[in-house]
Short mmCIF file of C-alpha atoms in Angstrom, two decimals:
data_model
loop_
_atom_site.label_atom_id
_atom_site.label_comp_id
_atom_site.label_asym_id
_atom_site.label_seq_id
_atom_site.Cartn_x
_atom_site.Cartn_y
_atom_site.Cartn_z
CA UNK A 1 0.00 0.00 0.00
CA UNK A 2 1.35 3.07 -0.75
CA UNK A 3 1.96 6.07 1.43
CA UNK A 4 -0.73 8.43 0.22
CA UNK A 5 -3.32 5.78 0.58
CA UNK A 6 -2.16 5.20 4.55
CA UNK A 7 -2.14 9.00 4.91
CA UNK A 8 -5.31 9.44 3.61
CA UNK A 9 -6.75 6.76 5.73
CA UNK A 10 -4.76 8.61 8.51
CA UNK A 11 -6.57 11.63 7.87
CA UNK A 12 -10.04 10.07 7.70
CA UNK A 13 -9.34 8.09 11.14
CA UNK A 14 -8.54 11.59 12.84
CA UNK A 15 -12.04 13.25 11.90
CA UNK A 16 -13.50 10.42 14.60
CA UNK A 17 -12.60 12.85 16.91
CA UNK A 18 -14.77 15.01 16.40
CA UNK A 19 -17.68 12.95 16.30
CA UNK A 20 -20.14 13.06 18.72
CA UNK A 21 -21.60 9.49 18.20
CA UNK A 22 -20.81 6.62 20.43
CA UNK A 23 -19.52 4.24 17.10
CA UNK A 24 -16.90 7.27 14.91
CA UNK A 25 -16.38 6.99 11.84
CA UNK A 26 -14.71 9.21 9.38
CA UNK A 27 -14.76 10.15 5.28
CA UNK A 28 -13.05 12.08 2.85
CA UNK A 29 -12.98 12.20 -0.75
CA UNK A 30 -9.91 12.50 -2.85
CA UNK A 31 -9.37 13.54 -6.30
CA UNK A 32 -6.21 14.00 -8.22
CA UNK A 33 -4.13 13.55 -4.78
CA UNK A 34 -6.07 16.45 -2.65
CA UNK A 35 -9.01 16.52 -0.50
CA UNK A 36 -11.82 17.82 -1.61
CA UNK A 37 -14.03 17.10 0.85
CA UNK A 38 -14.63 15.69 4.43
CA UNK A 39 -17.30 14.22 7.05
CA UNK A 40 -17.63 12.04 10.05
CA UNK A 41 -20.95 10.87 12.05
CA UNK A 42 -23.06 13.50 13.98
CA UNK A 43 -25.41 13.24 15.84
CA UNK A 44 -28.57 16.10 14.92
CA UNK A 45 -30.35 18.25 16.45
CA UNK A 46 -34.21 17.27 17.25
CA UNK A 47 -33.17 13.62 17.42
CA UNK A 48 -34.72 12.16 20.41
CA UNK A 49 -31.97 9.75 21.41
CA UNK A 50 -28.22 10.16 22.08
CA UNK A 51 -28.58 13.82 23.28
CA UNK A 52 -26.99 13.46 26.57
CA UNK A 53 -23.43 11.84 25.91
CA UNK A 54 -25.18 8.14 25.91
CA UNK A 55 -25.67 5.55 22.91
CA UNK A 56 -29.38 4.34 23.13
CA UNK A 57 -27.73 1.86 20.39
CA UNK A 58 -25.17 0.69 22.50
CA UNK A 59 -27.21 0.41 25.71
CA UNK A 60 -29.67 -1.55 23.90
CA UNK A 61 -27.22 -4.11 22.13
CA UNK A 62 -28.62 -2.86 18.40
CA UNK A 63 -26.37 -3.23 15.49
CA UNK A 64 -26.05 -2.80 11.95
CA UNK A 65 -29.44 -1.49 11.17
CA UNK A 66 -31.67 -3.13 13.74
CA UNK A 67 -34.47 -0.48 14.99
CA UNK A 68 -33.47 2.24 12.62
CA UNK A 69 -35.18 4.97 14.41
CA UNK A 70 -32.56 4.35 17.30
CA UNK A 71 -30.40 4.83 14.54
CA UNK A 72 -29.66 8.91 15.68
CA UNK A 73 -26.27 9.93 14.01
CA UNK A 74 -26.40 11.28 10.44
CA UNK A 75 -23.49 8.36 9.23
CA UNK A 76 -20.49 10.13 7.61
CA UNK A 77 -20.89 9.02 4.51
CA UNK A 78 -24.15 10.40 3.86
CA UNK A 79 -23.14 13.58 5.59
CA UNK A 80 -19.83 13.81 2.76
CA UNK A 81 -22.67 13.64 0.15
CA UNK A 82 -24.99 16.31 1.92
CA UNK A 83 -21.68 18.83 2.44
CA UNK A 84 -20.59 18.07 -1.23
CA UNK A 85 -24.22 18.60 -3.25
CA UNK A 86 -24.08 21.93 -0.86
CA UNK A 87 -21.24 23.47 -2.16
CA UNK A 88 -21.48 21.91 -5.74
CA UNK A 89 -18.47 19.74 -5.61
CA UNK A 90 -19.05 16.44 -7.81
CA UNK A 91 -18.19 13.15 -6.26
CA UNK A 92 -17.75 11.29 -9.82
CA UNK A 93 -14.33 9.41 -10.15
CA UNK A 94 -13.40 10.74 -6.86
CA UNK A 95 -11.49 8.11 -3.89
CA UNK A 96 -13.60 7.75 -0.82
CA UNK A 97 -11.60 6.63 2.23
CA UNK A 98 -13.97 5.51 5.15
CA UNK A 99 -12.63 4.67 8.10
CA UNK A 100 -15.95 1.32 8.25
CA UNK A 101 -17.07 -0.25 5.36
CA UNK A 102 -20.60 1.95 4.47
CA UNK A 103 -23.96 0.85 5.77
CA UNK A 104 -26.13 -0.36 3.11
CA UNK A 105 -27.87 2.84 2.54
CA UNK A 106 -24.73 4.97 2.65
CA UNK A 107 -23.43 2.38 -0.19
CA UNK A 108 -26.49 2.78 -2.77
CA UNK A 109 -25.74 6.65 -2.15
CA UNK A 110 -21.78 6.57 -2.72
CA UNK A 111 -22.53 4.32 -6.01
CA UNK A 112 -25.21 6.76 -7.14
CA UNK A 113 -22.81 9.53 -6.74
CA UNK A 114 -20.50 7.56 -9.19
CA UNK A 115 -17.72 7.18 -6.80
CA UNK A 116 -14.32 5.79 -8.37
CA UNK A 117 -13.19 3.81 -5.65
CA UNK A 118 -13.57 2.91 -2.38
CA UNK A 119 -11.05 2.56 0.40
CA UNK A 120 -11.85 1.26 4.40
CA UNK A 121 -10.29 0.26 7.34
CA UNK A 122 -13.31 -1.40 9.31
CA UNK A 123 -16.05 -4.15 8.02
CA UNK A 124 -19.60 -2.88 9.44
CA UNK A 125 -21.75 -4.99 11.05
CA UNK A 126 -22.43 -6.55 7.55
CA UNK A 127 -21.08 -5.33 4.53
CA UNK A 128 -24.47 -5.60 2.47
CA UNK A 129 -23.40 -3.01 0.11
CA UNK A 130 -20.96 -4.76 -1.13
CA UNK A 131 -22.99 -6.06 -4.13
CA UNK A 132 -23.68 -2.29 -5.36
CA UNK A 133 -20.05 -1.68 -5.61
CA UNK A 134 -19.30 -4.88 -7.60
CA UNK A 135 -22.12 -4.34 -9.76
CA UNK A 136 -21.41 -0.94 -10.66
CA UNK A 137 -17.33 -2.58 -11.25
CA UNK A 138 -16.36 0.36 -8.21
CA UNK A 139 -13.05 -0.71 -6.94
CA UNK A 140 -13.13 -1.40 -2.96
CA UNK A 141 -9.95 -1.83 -1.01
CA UNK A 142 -9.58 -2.56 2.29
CA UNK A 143 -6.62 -1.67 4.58
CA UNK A 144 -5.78 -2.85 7.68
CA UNK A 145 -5.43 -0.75 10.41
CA UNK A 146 -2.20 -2.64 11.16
CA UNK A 147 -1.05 -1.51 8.22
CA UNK A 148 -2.51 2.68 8.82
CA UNK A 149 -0.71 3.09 11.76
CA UNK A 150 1.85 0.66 11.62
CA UNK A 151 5.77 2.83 12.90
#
């Protein structure tokens, strides 16, 4: 793996910081070697969970997708797409580094964006999106952490 790939990754592990959710995850998008755009979970205002430091999710053993209105953090992905049709910036043909394999909504909405390849660190709960990509021939690479933050 080469070293912009890792630094990218790098980069896109860091914005879990500044997540508010319970389970972090961060996004950018890279085209020709620069980033043009960034995201990580949040969690909204108005939603009626998660508002006081706590992960309903996590308290009541949920994962990947189970009881979707517990599901109270805007995932990064979809919040790189919001940011991105905002300012007018066109994800087609760019790299998308997540630091968890997308959620199967957030992976119909990466391959409708036309995407040109997608890099990730973490497998979700299940990686049901998987088929989009390989139908739509999108490159997916996954890199270990090991690897990211290996000395």
């Amino acid at each position: 793996m080469n070293k912009p790939h890792l630094d990218f990754m790098k980069q896109a592990c860091l914005l879990c910081d500044k997540s508010s959710c319970g389970y972090k995850v961060g996004c950018l998008a890279v085209r020709n070697g620069k980033v043009i755009a960034e995201s990580f979970n949040k969690t909204l205002k108005g939603e009626k969970y998660c508002q006081n430091g706590t992960c309903i999710r996590k308290e009541l053993g949920l994962s990947g997708g189970k009881d979707p209105d517990k599901v109270c953090t805007s995932h990064a992905e979809i919040g790189l797409i919001a940011y991105c049709a905002k300012k007018g910036i066109k994800l087609e043909s760019s790299d998308i580094y997540c630091t968890t394999f997308p959620c199967y909504i957030c992976s119909k909405a990466l391959v409708q964006a036309g995407i040109g390849k997608l890099y990730y660190m973490s497998d979700y709960a299940t990686n049901d999106g998987l088929r989009f990509f390989e139908a739509s021939k999108i490159p997916i690479v996954k890199i270990k952490e090991s690897v990211v933050w290996k000395k």
